[in-house]
mmCIF file of N, CA and C and ligand atoms in Angstrom:
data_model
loop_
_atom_site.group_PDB
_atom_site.id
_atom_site.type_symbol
_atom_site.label_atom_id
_atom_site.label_comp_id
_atom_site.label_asym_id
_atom_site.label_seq_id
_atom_site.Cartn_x
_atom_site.Cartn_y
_atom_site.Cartn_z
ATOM 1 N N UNK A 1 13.496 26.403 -0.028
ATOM 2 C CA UNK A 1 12.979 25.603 -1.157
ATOM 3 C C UNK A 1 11.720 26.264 -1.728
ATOM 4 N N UNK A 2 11.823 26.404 -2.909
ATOM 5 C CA UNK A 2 10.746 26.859 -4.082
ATOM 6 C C UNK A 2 9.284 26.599 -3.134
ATOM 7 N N UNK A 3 8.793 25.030 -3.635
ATOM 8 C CA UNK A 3 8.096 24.118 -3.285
ATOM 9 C C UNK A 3 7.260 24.562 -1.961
ATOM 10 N N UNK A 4 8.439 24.865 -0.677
ATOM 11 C CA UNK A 4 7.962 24.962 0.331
ATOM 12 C C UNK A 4 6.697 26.331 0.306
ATOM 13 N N UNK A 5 7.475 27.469 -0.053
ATOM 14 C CA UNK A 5 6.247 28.708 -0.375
ATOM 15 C C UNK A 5 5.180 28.004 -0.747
ATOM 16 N N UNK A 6 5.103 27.318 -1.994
ATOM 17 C CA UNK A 6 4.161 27.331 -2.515
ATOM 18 C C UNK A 6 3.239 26.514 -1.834
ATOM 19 N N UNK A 7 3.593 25.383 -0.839
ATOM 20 C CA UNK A 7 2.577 24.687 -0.274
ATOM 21 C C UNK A 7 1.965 25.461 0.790
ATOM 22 N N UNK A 8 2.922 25.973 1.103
ATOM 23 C CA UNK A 8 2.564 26.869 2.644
ATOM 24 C C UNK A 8 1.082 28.310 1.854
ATOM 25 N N UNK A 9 1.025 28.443 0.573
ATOM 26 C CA UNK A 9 0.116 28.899 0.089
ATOM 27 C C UNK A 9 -0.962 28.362 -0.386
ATOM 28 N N UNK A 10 -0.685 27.052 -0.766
ATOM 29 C CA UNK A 10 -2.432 26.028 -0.696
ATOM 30 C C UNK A 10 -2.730 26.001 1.158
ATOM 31 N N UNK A 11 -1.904 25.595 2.259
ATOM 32 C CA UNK A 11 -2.382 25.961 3.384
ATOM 33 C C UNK A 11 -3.236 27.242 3.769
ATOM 34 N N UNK A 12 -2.746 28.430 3.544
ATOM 35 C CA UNK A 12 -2.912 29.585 3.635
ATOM 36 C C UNK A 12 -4.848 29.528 2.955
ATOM 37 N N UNK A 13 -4.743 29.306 1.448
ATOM 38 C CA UNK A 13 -6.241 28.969 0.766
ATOM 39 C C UNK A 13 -7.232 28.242 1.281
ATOM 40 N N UNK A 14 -6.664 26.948 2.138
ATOM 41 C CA UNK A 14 -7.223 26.003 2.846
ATOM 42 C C UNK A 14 -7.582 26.599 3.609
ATOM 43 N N UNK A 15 -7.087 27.516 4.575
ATOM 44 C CA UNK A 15 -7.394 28.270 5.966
ATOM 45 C C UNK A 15 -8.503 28.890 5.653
ATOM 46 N N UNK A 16 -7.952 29.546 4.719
ATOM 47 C CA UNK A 16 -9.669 30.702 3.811
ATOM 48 C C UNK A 16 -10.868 30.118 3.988
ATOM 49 N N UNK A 17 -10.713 29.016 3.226
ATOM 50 C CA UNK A 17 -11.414 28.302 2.380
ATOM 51 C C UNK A 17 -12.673 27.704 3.950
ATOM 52 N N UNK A 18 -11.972 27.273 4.637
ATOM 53 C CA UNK A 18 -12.239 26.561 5.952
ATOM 54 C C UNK A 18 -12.944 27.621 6.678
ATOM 55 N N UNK A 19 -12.628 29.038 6.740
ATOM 56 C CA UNK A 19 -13.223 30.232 7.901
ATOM 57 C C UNK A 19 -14.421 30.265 6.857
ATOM 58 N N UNK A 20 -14.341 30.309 5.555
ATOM 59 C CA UNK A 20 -15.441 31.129 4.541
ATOM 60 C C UNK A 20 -16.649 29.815 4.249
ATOM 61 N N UNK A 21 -16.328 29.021 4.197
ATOM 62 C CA UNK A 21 -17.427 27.754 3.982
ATOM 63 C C UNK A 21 -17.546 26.604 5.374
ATOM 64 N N UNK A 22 -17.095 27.113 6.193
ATOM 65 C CA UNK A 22 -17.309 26.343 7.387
ATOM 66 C C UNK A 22 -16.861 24.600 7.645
ATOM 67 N N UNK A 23 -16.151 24.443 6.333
ATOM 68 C CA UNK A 23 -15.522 22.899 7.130
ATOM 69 C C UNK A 23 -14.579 22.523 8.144
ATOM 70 N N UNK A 24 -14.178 21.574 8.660
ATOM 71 C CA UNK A 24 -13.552 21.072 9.644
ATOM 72 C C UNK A 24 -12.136 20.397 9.207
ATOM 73 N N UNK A 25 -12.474 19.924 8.113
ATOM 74 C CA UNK A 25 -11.408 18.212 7.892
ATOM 75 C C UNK A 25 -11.377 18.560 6.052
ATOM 76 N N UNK A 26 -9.905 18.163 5.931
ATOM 77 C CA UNK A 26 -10.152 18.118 4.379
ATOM 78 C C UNK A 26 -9.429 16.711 4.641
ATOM 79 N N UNK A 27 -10.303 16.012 3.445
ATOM 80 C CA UNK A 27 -10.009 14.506 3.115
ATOM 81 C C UNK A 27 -8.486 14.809 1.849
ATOM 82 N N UNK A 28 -8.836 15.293 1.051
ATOM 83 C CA UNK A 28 -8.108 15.662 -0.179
ATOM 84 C C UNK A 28 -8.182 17.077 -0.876
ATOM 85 N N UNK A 29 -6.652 17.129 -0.931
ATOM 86 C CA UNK A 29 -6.523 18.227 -1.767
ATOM 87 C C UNK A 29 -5.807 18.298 -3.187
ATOM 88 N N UNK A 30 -6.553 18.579 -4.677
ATOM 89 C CA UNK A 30 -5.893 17.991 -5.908
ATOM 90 C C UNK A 30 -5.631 19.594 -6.341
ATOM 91 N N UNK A 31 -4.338 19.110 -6.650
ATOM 92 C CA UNK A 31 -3.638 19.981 -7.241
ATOM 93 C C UNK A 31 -3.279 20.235 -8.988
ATOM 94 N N UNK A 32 -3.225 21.248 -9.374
ATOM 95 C CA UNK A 32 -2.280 20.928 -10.846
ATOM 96 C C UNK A 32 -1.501 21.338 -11.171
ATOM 97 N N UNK A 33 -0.150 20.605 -11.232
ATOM 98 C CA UNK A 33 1.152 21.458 -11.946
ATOM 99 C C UNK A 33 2.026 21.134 -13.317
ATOM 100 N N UNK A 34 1.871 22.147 -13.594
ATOM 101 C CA UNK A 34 2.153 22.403 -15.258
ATOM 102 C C UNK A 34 3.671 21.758 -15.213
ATOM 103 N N UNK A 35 3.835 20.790 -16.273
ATOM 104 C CA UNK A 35 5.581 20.453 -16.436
ATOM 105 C C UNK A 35 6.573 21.373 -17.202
ATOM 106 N N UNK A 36 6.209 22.648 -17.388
ATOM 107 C CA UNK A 36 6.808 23.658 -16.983
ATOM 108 C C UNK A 36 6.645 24.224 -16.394
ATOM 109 N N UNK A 37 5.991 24.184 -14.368
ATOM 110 C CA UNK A 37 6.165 25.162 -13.550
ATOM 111 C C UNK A 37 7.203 25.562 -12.825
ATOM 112 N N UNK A 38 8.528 24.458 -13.099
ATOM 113 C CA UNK A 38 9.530 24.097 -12.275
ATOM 114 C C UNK A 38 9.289 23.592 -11.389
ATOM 115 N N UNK A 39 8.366 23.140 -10.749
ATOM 116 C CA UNK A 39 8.009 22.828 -9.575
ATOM 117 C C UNK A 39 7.920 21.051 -9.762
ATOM 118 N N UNK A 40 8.941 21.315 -8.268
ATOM 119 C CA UNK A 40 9.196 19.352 -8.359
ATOM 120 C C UNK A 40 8.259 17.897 -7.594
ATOM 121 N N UNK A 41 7.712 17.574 -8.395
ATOM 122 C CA UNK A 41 6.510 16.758 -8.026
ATOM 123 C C UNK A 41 6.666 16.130 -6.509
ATOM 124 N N UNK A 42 8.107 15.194 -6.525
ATOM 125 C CA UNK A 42 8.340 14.967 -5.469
ATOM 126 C C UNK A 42 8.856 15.614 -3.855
ATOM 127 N N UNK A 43 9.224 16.976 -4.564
ATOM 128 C CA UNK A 43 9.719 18.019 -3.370
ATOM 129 C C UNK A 43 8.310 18.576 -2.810
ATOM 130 N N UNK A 44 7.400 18.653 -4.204
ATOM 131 C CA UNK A 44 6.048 19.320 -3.565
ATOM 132 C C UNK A 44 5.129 18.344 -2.485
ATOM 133 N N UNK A 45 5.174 16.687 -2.730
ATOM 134 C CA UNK A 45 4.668 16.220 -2.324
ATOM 135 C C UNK A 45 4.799 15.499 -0.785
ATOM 136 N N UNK A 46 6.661 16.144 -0.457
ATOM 137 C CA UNK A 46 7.213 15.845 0.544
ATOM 138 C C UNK A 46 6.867 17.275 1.342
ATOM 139 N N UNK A 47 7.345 18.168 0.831
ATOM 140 C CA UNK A 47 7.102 19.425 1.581
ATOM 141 C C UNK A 47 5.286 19.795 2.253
ATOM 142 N N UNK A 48 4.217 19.397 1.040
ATOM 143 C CA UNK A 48 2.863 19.483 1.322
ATOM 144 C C UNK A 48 2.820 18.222 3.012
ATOM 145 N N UNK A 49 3.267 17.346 2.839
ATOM 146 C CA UNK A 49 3.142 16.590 4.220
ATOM 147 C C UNK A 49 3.327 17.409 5.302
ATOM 148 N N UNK A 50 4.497 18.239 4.881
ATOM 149 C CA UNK A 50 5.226 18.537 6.224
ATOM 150 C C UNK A 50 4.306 20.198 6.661
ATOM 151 N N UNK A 51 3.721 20.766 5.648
ATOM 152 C CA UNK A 51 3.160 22.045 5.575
ATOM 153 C C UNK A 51 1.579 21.820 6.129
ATOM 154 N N UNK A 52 1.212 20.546 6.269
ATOM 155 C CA UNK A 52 -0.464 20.365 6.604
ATOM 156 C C UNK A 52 0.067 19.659 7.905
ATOM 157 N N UNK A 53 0.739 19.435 8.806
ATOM 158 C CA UNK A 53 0.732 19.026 10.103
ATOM 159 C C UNK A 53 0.213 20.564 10.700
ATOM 160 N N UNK A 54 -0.670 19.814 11.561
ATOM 161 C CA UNK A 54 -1.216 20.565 12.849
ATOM 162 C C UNK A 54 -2.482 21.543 12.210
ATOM 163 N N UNK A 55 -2.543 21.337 10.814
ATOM 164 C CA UNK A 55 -3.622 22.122 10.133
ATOM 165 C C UNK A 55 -4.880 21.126 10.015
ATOM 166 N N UNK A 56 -5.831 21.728 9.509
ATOM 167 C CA UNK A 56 -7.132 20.788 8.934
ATOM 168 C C UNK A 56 -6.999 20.093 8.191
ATOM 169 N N UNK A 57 -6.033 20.324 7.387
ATOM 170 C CA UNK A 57 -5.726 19.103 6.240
ATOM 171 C C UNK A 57 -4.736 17.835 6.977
ATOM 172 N N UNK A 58 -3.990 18.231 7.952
ATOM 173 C CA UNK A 58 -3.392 16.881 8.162
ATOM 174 C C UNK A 58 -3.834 15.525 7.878
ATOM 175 N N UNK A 59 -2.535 14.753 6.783
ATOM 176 C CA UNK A 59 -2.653 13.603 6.400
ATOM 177 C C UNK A 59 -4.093 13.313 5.591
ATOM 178 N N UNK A 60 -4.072 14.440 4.590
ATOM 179 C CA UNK A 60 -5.176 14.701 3.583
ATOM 180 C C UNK A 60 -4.359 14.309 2.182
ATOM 181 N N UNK A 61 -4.883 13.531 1.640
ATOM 182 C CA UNK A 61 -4.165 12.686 0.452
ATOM 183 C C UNK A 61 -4.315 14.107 -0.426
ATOM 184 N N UNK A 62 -3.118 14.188 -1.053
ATOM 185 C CA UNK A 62 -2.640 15.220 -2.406
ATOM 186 C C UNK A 62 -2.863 13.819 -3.853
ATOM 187 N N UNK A 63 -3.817 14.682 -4.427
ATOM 188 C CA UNK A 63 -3.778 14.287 -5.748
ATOM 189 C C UNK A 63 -3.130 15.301 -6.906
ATOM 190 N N UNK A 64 -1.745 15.149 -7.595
ATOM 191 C CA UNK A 64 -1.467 16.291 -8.337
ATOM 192 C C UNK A 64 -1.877 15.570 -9.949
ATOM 193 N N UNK A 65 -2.448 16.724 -10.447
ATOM 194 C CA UNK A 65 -2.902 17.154 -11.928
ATOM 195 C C UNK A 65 -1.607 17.493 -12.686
ATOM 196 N N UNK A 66 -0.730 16.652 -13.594
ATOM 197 C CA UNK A 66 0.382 17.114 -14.021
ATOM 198 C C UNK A 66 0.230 17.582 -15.539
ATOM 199 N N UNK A 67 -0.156 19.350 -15.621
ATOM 200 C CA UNK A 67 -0.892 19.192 -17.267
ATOM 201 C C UNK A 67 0.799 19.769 -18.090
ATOM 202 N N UNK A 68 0.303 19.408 -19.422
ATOM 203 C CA UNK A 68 1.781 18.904 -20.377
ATOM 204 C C UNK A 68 1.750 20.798 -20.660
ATOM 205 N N UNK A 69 3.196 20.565 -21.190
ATOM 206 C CA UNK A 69 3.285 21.645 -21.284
ATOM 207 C C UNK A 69 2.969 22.218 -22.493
ATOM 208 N N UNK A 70 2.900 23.663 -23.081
ATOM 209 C CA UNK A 70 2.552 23.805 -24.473
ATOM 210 C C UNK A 70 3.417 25.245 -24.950
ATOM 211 N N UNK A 71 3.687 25.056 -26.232
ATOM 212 C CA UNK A 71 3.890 26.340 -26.508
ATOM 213 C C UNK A 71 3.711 27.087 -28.092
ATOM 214 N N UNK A 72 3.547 27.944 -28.270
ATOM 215 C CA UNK A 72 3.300 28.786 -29.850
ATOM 216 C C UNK A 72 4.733 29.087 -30.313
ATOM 217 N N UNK A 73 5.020 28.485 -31.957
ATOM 218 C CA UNK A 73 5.963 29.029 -32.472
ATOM 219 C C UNK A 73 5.659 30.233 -33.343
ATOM 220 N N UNK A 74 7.214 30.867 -33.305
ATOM 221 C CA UNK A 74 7.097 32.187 -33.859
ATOM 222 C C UNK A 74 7.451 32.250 -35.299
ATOM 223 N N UNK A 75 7.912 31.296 -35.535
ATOM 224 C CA UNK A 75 8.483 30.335 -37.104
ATOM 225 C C UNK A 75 6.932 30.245 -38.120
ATOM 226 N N UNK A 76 6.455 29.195 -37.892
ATOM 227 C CA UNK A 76 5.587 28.578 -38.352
ATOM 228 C C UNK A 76 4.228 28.873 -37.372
ATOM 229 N N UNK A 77 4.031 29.495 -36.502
ATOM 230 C CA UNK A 77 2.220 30.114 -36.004
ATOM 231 C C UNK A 77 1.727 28.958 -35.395
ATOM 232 N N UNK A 78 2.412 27.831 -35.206
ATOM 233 C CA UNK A 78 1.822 26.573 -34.961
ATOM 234 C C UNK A 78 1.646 26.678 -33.097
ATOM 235 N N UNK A 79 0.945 25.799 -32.446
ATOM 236 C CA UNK A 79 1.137 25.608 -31.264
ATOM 237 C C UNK A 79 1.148 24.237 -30.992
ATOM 238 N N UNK A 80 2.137 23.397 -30.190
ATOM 239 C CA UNK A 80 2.467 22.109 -30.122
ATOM 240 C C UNK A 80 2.959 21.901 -28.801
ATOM 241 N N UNK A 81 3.234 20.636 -28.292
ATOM 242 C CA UNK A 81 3.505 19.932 -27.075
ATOM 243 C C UNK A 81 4.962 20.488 -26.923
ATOM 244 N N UNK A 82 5.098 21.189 -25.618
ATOM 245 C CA UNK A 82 6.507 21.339 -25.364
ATOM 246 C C UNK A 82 6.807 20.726 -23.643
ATOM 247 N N UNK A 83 7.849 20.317 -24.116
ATOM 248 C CA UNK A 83 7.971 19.089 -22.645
ATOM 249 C C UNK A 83 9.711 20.240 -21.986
ATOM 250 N N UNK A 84 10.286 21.263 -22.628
ATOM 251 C CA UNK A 84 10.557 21.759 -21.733
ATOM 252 C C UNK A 84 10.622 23.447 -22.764
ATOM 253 N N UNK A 85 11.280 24.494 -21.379
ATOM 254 C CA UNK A 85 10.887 25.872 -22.125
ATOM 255 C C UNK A 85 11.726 25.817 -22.943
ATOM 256 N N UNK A 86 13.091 25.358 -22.973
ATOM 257 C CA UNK A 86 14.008 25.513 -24.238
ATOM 258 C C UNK A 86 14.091 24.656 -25.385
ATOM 259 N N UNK A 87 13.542 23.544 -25.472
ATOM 260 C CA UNK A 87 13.004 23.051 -26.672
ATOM 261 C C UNK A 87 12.578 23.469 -28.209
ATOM 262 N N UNK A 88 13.162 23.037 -29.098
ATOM 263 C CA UNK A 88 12.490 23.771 -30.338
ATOM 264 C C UNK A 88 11.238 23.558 -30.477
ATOM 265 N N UNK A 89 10.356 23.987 -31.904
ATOM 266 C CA UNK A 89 9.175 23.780 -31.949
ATOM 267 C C UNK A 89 9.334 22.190 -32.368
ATOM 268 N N UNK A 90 8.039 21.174 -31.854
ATOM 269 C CA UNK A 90 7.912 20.003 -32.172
ATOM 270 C C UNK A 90 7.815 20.155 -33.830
ATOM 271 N N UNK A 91 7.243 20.475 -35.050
ATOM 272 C CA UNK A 91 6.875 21.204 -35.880
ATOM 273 C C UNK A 91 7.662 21.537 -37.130
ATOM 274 N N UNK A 92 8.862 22.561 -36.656
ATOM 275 C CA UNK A 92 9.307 23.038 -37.677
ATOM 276 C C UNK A 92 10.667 23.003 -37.094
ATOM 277 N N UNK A 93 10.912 22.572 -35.663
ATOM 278 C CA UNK A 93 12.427 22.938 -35.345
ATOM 279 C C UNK A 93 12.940 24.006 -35.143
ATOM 280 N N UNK A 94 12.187 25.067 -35.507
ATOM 281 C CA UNK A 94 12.803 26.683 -34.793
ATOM 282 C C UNK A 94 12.453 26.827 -33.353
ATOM 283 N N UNK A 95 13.306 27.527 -32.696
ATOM 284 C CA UNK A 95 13.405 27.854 -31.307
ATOM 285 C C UNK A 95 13.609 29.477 -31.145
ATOM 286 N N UNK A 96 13.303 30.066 -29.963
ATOM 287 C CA UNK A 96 12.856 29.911 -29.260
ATOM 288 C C UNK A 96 11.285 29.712 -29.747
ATOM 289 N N UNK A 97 10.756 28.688 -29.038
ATOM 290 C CA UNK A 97 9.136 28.630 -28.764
ATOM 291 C C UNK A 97 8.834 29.456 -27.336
ATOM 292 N N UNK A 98 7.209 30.170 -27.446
ATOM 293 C CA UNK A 98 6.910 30.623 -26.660
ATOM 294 C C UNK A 98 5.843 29.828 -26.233
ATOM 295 N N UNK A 99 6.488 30.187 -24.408
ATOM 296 C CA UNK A 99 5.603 29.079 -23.904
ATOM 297 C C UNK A 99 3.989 30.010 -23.695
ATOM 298 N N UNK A 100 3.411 28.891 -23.935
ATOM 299 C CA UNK A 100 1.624 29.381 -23.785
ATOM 300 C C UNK A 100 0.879 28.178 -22.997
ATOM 301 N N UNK A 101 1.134 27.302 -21.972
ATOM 302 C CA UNK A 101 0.744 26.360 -21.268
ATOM 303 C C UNK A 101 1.940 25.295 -19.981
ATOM 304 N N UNK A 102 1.213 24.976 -19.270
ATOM 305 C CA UNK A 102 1.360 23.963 -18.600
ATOM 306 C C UNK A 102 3.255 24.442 -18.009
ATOM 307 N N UNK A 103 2.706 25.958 -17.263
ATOM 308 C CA UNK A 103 3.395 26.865 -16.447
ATOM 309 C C UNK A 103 3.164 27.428 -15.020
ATOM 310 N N UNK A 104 1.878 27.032 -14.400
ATOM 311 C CA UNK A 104 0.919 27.431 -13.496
ATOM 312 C C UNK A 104 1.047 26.140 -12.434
ATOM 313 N N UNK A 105 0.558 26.324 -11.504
ATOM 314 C CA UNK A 105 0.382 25.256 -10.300
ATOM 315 C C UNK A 105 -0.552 26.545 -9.739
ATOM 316 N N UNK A 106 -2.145 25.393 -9.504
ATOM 317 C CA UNK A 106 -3.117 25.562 -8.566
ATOM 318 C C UNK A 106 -3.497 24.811 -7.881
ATOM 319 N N UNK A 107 -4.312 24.971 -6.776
ATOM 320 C CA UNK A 107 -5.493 23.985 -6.376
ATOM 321 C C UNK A 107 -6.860 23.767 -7.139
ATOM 322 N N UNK A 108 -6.994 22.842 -7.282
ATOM 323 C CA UNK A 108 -8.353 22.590 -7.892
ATOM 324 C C UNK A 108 -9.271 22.436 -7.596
ATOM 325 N N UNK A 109 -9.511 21.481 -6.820
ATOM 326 C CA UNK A 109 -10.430 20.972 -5.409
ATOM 327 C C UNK A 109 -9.958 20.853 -3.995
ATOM 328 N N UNK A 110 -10.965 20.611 -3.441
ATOM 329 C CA UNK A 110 -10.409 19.898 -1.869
ATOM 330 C C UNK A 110 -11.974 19.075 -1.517
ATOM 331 N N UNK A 111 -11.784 17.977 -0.997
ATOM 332 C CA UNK A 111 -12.571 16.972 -0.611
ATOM 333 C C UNK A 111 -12.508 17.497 0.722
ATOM 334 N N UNK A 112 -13.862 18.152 1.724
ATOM 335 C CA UNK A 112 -13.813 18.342 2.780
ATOM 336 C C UNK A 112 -14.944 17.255 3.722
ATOM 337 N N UNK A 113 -15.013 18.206 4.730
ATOM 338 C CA UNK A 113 -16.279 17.677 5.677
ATOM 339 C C UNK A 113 -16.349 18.983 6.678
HETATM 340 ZN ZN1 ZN B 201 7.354 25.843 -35.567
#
C-alpha cells in the first residue's frame, strides 16, 4: 500500500526529529495532504496507527491538513480550483489543466515533550 511508505516516512522524520532536538513523546503529529496527492485520507490514517506502535509517537493524535487542489490553464492563463487532475479548467472548460497545487503530503508540525 501507497500510504504505508509514506507513513513509515513521517516515522523515519519523527526518529530524526527526536535524536536532533531531544524529545521523548510526541502528543501530535499534523499533517498535509493535497486532494490531488492520491493519497487516501482514511488508508493514511489507518496505516499511521499501525506505523507509530512501539515508536515515540505511539497513539499520538494525527491531525491531517487537506489543502484543495489547484491548477493553471493552458487555454485561458487562468489558475482555478481543481478537485481532480483530469478535470477541465473551472473557467473556460479546456482540458488538459496543469496541475500547480494541492499534490504534496508533508508533515507540518509535531506536538512533542
Ligand atoms: Zn481555462
Amino acid at each position: 500500500m501507497h500510504e504505508m511508505s509514506l507513513v513509515e516516512g513521517v516515522r523515519q522524520l519523527i526518529e530524526e526529529a527526536a535524536l536532533r532536538d531531544g524529545f521523548t513523546r510526541v502528543h501530535s503529529v499534523r499533517v498535509e495532504i493535497g486532494q490531488l496527492s492520491g493519497v487516501e485520507r482514511s488508508a493514511f490514517e489507518f496505516c499511521f496507527d499501525l506505523a507509530m506502535q512501539d515508536s515515540l509517537a505511539e497513539g499520538a493524535r494525527l491531525d491531517i491538513v487537506a489543502t484543495p487542489g489547484r491548477g493553471h490553464c493552458r487555454q485561458c492563463g487562468q489558475e482555478s480550483a481543481l478537485a481532480a487532475v483530469y478535470d477541465p479548467c473551472e473557467l473556460c472548460g479546456a482540458c488538459p489543466v496543469e496541475v500547480t497545487g494541492g499534490t504534496s503530503m508533508r508533515v507540518i508540525d509535531l506536538e512533542v515533550e
